[in-house]
Coordinates of C-alpha atoms in Angstrom, one line a residue:
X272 CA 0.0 0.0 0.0
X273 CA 1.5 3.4 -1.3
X274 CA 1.2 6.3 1.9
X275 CA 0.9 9.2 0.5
X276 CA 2.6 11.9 3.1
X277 CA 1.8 15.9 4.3
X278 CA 0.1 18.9 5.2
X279 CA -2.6 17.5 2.6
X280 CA -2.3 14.1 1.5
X281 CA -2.6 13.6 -2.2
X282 CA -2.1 11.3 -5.4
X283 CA -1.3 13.3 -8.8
X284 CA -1.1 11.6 -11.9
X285 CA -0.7 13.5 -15.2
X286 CA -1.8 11.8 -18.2
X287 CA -0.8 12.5 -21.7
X288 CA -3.9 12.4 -24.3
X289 CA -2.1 12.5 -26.9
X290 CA -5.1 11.9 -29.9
X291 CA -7.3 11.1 -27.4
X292 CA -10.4 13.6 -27.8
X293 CA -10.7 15.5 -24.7
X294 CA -14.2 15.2 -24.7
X295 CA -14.5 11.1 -24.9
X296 CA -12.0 11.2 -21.6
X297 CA -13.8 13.3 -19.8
X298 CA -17.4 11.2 -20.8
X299 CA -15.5 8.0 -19.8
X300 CA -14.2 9.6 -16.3
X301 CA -17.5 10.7 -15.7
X302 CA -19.2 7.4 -16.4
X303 CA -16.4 5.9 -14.4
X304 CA -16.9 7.9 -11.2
X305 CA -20.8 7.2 -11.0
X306 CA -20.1 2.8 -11.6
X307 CA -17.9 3.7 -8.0
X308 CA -20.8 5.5 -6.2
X309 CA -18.7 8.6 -5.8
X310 CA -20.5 12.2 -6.0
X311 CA -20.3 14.0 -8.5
X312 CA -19.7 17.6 -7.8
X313 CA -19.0 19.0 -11.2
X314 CA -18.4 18.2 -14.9
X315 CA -17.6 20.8 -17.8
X316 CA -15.1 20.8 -20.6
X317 CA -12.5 21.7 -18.2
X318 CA -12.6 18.9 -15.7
X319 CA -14.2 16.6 -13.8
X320 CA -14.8 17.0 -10.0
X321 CA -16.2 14.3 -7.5
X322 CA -16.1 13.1 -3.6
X323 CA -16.0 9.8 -2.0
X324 CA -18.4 8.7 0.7
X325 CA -17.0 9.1 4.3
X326 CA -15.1 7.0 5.6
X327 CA -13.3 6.4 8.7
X328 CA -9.2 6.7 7.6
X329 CA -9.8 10.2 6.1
X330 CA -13.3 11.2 5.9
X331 CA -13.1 11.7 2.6
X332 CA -11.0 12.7 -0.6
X333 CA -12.0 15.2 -3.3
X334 CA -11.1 13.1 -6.9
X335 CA -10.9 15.5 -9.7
X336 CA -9.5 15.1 -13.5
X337 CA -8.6 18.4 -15.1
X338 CA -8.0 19.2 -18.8
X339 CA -4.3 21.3 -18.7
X340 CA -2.9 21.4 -22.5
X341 CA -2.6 17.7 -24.0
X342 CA -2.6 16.7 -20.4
X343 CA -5.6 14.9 -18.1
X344 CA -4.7 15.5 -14.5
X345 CA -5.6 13.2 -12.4
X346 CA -5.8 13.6 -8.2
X347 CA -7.0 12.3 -5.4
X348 CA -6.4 14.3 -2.3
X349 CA -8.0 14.4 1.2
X350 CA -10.7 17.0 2.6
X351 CA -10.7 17.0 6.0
X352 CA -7.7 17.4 8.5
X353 CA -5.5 14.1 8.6
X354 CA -4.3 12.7 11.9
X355 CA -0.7 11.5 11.1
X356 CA -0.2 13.7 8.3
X357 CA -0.6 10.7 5.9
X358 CA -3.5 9.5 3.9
X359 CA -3.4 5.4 5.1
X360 CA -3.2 4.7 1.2
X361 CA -6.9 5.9 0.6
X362 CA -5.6 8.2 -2.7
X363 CA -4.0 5.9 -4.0
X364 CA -6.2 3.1 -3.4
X365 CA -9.1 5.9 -5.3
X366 CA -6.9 6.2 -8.5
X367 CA -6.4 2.7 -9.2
X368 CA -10.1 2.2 -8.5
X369 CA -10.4 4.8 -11.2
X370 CA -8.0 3.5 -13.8
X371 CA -9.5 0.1 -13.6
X372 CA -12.9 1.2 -14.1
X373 CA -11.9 4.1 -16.7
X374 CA -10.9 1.1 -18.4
X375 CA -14.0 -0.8 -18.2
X376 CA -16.4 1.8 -18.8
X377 CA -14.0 3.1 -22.5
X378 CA -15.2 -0.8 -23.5
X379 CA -18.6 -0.1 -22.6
X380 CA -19.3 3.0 -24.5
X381 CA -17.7 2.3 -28.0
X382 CA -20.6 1.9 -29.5
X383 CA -22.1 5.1 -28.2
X384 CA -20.0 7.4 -28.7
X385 CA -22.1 9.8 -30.7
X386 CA -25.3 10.1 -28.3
X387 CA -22.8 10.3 -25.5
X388 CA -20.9 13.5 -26.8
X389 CA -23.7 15.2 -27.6
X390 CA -25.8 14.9 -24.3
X391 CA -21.9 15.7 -22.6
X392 CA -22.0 19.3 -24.9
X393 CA -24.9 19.9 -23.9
X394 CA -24.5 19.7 -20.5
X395 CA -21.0 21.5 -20.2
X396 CA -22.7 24.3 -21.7
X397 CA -24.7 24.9 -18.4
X398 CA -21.6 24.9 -16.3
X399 CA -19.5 27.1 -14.9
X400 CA -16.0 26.4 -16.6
X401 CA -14.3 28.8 -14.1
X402 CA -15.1 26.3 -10.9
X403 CA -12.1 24.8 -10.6
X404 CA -10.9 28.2 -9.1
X405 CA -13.8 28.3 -6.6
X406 CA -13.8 24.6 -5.6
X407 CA -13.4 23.9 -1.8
X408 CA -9.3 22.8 -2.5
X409 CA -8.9 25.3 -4.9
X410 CA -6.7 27.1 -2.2
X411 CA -5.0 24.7 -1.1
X412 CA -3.9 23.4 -4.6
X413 CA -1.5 26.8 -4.2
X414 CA 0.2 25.0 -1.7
X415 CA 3.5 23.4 -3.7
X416 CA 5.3 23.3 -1.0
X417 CA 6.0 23.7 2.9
X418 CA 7.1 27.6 1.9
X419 CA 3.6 28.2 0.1
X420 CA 2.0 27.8 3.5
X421 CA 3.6 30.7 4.9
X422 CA 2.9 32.7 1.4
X423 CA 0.3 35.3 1.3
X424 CA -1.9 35.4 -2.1
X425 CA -5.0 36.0 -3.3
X426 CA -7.9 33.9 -1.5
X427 CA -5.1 32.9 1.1
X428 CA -3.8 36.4 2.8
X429 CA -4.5 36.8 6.3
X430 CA -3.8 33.4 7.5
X431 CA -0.7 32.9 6.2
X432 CA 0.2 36.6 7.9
X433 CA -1.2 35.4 11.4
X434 CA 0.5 32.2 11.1
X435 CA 3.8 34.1 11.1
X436 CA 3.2 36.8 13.5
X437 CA 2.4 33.5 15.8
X438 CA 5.5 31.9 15.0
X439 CA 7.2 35.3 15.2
X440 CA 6.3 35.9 18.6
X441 CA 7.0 32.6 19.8
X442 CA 10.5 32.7 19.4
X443 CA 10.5 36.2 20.6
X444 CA 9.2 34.6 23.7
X445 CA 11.0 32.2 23.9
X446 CA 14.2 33.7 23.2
X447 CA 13.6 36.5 25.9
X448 CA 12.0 33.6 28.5
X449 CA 15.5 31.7 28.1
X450 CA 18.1 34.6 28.9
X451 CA 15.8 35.8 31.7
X452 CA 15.2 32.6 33.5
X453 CA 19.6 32.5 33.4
X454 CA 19.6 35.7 35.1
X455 CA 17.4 34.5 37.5
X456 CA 18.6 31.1 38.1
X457 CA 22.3 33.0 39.0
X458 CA 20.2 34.8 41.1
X459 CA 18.7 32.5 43.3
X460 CA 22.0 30.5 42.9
X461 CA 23.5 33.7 45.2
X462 CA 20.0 34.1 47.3
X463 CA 19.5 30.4 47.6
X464 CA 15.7 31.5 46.7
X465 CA 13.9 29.3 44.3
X466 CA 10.6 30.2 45.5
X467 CA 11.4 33.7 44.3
X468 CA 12.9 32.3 40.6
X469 CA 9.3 30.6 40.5
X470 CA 7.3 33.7 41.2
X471 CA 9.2 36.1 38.7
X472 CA 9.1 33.5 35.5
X473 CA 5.3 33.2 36.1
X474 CA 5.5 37.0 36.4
X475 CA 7.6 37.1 33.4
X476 CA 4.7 34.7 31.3
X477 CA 2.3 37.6 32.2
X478 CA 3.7 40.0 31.0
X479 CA 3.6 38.4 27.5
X480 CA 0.0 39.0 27.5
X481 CA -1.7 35.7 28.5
X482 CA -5.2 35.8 29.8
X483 CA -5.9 35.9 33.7
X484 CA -9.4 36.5 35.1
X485 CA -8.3 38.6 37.9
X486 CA -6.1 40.8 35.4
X487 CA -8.5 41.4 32.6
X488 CA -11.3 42.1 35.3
X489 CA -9.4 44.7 36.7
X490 CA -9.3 46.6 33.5
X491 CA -6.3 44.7 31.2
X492 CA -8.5 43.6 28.4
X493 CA -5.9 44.4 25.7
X494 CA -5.1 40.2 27.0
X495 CA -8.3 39.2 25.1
X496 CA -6.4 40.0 22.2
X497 CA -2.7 39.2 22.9
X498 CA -3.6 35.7 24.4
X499 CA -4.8 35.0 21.0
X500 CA -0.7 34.9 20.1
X501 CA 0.9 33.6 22.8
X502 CA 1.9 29.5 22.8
X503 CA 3.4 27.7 25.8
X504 CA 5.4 25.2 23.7
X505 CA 6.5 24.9 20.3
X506 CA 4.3 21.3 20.4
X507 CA 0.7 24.0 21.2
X508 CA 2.4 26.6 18.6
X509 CA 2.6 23.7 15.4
X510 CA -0.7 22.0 16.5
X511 CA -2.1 25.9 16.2
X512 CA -1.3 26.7 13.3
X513 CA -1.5 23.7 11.4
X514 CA -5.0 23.6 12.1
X515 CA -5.3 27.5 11.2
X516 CA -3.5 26.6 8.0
X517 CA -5.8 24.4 7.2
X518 CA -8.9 26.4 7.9
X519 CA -7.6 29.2 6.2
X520 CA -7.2 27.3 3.2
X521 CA -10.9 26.2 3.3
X522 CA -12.4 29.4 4.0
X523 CA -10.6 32.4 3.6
X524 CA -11.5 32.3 -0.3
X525 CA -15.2 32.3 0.5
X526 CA -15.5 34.8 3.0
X527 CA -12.7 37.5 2.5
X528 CA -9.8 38.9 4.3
X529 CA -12.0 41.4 6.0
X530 CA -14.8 39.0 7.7
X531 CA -12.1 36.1 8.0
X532 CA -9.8 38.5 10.2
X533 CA -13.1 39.5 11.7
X534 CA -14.3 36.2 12.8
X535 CA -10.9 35.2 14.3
X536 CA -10.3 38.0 16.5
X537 CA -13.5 38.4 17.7
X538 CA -14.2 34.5 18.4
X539 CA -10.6 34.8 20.0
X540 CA -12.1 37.5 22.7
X541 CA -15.5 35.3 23.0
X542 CA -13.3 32.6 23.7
X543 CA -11.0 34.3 26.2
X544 CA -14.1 35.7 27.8
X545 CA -15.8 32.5 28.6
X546 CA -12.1 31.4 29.9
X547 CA -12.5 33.8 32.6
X548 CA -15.9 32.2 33.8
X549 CA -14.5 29.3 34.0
X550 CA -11.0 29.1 35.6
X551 CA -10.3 31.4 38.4
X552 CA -6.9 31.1 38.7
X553 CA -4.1 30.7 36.3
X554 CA -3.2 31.8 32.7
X555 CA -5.0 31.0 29.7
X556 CA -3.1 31.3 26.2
X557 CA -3.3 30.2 22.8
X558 CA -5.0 30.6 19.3
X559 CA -7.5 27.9 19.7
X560 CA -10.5 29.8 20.5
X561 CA -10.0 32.4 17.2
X562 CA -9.1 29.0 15.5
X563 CA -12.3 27.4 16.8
X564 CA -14.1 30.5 15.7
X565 CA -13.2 30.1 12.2
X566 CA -14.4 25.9 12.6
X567 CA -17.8 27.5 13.9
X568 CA -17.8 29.8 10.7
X569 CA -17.0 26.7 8.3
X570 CA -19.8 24.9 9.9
X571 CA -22.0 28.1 8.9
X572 CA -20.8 28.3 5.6
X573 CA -21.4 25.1 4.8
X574 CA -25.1 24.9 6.3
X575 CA -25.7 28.3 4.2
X576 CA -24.7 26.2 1.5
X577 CA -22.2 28.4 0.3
X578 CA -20.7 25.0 -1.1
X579 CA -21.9 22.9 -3.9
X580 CA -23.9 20.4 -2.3
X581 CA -22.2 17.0 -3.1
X582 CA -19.0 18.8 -2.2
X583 CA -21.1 20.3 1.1
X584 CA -21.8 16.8 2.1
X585 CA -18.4 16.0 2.3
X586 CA -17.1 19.0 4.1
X587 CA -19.6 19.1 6.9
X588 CA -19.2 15.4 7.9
X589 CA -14.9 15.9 8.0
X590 CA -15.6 19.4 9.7
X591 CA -17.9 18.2 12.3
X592 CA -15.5 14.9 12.6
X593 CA -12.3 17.1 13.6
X594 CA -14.3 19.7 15.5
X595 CA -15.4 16.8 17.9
X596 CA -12.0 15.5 18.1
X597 CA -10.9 18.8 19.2
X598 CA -13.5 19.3 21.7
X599 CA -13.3 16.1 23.0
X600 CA -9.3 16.2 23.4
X601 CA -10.0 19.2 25.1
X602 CA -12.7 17.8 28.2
X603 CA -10.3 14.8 28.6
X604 CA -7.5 17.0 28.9
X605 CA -6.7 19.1 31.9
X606 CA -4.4 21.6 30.1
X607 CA -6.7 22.4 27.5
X608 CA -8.7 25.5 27.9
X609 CA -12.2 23.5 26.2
X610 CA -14.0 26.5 27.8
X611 CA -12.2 29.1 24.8
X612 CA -13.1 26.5 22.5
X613 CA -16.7 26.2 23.1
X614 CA -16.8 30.1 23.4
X615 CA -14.7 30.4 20.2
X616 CA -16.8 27.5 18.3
X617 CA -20.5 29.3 19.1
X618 CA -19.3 33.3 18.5
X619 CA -17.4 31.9 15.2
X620 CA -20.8 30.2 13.7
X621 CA -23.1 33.3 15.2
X622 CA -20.8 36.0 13.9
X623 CA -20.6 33.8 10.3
X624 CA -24.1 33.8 9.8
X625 CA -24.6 37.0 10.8
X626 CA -22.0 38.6 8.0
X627 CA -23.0 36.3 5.2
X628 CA -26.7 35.9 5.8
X629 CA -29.4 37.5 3.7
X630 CA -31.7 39.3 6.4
X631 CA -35.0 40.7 4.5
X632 CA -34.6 43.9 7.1
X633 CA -32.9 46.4 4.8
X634 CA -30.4 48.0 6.8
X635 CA -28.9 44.3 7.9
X636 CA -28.0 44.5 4.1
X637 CA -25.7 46.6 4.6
X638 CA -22.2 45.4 5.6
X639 CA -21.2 48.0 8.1
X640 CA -24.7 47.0 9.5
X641 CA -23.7 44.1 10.2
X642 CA -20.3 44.4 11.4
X643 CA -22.0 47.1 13.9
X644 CA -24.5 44.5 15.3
X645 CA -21.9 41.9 15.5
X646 CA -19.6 43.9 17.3
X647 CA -23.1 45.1 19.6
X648 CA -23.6 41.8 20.0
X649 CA -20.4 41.1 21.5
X650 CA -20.0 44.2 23.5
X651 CA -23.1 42.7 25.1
X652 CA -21.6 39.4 25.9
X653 CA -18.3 41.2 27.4
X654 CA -20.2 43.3 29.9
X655 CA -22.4 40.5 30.8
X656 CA -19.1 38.4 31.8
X657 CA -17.7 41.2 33.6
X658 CA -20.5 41.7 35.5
X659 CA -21.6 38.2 36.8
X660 CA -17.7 36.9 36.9
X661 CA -16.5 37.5 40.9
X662 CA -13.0 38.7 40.7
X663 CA -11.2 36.3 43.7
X664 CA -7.6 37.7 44.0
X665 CA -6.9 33.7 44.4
X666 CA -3.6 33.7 43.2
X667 CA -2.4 37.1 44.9
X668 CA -3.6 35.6 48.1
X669 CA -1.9 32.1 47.3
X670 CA 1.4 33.9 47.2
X671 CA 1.3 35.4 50.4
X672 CA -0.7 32.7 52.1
X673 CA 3.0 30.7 51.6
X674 CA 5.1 33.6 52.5
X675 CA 3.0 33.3 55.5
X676 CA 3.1 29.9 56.2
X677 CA 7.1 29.6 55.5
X678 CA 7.7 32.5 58.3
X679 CA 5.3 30.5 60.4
X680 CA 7.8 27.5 59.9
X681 CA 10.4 29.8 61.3
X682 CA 8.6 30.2 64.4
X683 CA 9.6 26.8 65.7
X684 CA 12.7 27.6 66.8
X685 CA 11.4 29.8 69.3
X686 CA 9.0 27.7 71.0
X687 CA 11.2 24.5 70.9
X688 CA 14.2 26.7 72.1
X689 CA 17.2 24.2 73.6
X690 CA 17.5 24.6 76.9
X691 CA 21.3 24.7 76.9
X692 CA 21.1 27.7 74.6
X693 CA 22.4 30.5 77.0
X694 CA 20.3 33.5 77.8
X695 CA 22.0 35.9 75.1
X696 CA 21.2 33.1 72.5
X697 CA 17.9 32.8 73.2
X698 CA 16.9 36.2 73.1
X699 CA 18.6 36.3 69.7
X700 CA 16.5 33.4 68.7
X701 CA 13.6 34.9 69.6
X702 CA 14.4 37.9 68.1
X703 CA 15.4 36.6 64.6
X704 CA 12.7 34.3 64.4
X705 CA 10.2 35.3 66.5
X706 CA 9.7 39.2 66.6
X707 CA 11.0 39.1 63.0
X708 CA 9.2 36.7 61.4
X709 CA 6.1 37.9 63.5
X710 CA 6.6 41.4 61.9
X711 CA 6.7 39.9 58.3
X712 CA 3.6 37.9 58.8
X713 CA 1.5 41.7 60.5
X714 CA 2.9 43.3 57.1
X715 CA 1.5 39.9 55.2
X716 CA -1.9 40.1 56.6
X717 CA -2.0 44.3 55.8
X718 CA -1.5 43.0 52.3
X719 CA -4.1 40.1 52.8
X720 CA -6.9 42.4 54.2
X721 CA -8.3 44.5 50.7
X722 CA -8.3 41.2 48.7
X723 CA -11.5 40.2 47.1
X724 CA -11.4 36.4 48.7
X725 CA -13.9 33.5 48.1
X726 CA -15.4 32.5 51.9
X727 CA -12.5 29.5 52.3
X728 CA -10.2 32.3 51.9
X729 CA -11.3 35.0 53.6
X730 CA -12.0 32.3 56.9
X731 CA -8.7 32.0 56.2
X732 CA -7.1 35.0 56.3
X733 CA -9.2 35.7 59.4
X734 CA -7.7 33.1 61.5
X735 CA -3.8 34.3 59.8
X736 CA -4.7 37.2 61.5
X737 CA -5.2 36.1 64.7
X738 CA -2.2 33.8 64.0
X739 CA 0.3 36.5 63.7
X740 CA -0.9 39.0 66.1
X741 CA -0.6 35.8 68.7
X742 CA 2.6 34.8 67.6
X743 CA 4.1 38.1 67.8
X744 CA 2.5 38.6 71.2
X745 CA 4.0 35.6 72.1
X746 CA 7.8 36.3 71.2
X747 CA 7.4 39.1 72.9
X748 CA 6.7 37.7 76.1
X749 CA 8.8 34.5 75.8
X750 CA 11.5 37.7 75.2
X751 CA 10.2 39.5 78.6
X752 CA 10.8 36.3 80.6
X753 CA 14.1 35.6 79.5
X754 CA 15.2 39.3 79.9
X755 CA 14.1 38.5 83.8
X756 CA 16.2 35.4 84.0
X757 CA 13.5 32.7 83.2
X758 CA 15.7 30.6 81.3
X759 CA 13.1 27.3 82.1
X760 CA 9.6 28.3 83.1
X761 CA 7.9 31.1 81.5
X762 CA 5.0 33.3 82.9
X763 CA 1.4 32.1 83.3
X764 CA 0.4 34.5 81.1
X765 CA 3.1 33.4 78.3
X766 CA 2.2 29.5 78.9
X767 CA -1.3 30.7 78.5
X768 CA -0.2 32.7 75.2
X769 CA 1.8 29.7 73.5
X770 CA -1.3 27.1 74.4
X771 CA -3.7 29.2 72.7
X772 CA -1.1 29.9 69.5
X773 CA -0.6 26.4 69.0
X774 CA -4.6 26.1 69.2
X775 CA -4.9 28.1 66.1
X776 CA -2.3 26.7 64.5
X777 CA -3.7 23.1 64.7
X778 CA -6.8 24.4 63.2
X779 CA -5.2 25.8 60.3
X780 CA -3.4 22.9 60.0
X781 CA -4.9 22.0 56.7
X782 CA -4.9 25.6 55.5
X783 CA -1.1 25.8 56.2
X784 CA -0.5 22.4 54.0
X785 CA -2.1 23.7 51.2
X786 CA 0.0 26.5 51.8
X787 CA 3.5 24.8 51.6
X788 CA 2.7 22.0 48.9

């Protein structure tokens, strides 16, 4: 079985005619295709265009023979997105079928050849000879090579451009992620800190643009946008853009450089939007919401049959097939953000039909109409989200919560002090860890207190409170006692103190785990 290998899997075969009418091939390929049961989706003097049925190796393949000079050029290539980048032999599996029944059928028809060219003649007068140039591959047949993907021409301009300001900006990242995380690692090499080398990258990775509810809430929404551009491995950058490659290739021709940019920015901000309602803490980045968008419009498209219908038929069932997959990678998969795909998917196919439908109202005629009411329409959507989405400062507080909880560590060495520690020892003890880290933890909880904290959290913080008022209460005292040469029984009032510390602290004991793991 012959693979056939790439971004889109095809068999090409160019035969020479020769004295062979051009007419009688065509007539005999046509025949051929119906004895096979494929669809026909178009037949002129130029060419011949069909589909296969479905099926489960690559949905299906688009088999076409066009008339170029003394030449019949015959293809087989797939529709839908491959999985493997290969075709499991299907195409060329389809052109042998094709030859052997080409075969066949020239046998069958020799003795009528005249009432068969004349009912062809005066069928290809009907068509549309230019419809090789609007067929659904007709895109991506401008695709020679790897380098043509990245090429921007007519039918095929933005995508190409967004593919490489994605790619641009990955290495650009990547580049500026890998010489800062060496400063910092020299850094906490000299500070023996790696908490704090943590903390900065994921500050770094914010400042890239990624989406964060608590960030956009508070006013940053230029990350609706930029998150759209930002990958977190080259494995999520080629997986991007091969899909948006593909998409653009499909639809980009049919609706224009102006709604397809449209439709991909603006499903990108639907997308990040209904991120934010779902995760309340941590980043969200990637193209896969606008991608998802332009899915949603192919699935519009195609059920405004803007496609001809045999080659509609085709499209929509390896559409639908891959838009599944997607989704259902993504709600088995913890790292995907399925919540910008569904966001993506649903504003894509509304903002589609919108743009391309043909409203009786007469304004909605109108383009700029209905760019205005798309845009409305979103508007809407964005303050509804910003309204009903509470804006936890989970993540701020998570941060100091272990800052918190690591001084709190520190603590044990004053109230397990050894007793043959002598009394200037002590006191420095209690002073380096005690008063010291008791002063960190009262500046800690001033930053705690304006959070906006789910109930957990803010029980939390009100028992940190008492925590580090009590445990710098008690350093104090243990300090007092000490000064008045109790080296080995404190006060009542400090035993008192210290049983009543280590009360809270055993229930925040759960709290405080969290805190450290």
């Amino acid at each position: 079985m012959s693979i056939s290998w790439g971004y889109s899997p095809k068999v090409e075969q160019f035969i020479p005619l020769a004295d062979f009418p051009v007419d009688k091939y065509l007539i005999i390929a046509r025949q051929a295709i119906e004895n096979l049961g494929w669809n026909l989706s178009h037949v002129s003097e130029t060419g011949v265009i069909a589909y296969t049925p479905i099926s489960f190796q690559s949905y299906s393949e688009e088999i076409s023979i066009r008339i170029h000079g003394n030449f019949a050029i015959v293809k087989s290539e797939c529709v839908g997105i491959q999985m493997w980048f290969n075709d499991y032999g299907k195409n060329n599996q389809n052109l042998e079928k094709f030859f052997h029944e080409f075969e066949y059928v020239q046998f069958q028809l020799k003795d009528v050849w005249e009432e068969s060219l004349v009912k062809f003649h005066e069928f290809a007068e009907t068509q549309d000879v230019d419809y090789f140039e609007k067929a659904p591959l007709a895109a991506k047949n401008k695709i020679k090579n790897i380098l043509y993907v990245f090429l921007p021409q007519k039918g095929y301009f933005v995508a190409p451009v967004l593919v490489i300001i994605n790619i641009l900006y990955w290495f650009f990242k990547k580049i500026i992620t890998v010489i800062y995380a060496g400063f910092l690692y020299q850094q906490a090499l000299k500070t023996n800190s790696r908490e704090s080398f943590i903390y900065k990258m994921d500050e770094l990775l914010l400042t890239f643009g990624v989406n964060n509810r608590h960030l956009v809430l508070d006013g940053q929404v230029w990350r609706l946008i930029a998150h759209q551009f930002v990958h977190y491995s080259f494995v999520h950058l080629f997986f991007n853009m091969y899909a948006l490659v593909y998409i653009g290739l499909m639809i980009e021709n049919k609706l224009g450089w102006k709604k397809f940019l449209f439709i991909y920015l603006f499903s990108g901000i639907c997308g990040g939007l209904t991120s934010l309602l779902f995760h309340e803490e941590g980043v969200m980045m990637g193209a896969s919401g606008a991608i998802m968008g332009l899915f949603g419009a192919f699935l519009a498209l195609l059920l405004n049959k803007s496609f001809e219908k045999n080659a509609t038929k085709s499209l929509l069932i390896s559409t639908a097939i891959a838009t599944a997959i997607i989704l259902f990678n993504g709600a088995v998969s913890k790292r995907t953000d399925n919540a910008a795909h569904m966001g993506g998917i649903i504003s894509g196919f509304m903002l589609c039909y919108i743009l391309i439908a043909d409203f009786n109202f007469e304004p909605f005629k109108k383009p700029i109409f209905k760019y205005g009411f798309s845009v409305l329409l979103i508007l809407i959507y964005s303050v509804t989200i910003f309204l009903t989405t509470p804006n936890y400062q989970t993540e701020k507080y998570k941060r100091l919560k272990y800052d918190f909880s690591k001084n709190l560590l520190n603590f044990n060495n004053v109230l397990y002090l050894k007793i043959d520690l002598t009394k200037s020892e002590k006191i420095s003890q209690i002073e380096e860890y005690g008063i010291k880290e008791g002063q960190k933890n009262i500046e800690i909880i001033k930053k705690m207190q304006p959070l906006n904290l789910k109930a957990i959290d803010a029980y939390d913080r009100k028992m940190k409170t008492q925590i580090a008022e009590k445990s710098l209460s008690v350093a104090k005292l243990m300090r007092r006692d000490i000064h008045a040469d109790s080296l080995t029984k404190y006060s009542k009032q400090t035993t008192r103190e210290i049983e009543a510390l280590l009360l809270l602290t055993y229930k925040l004991r759960d709290s405080m785990n969290n805190a450290i793991r």
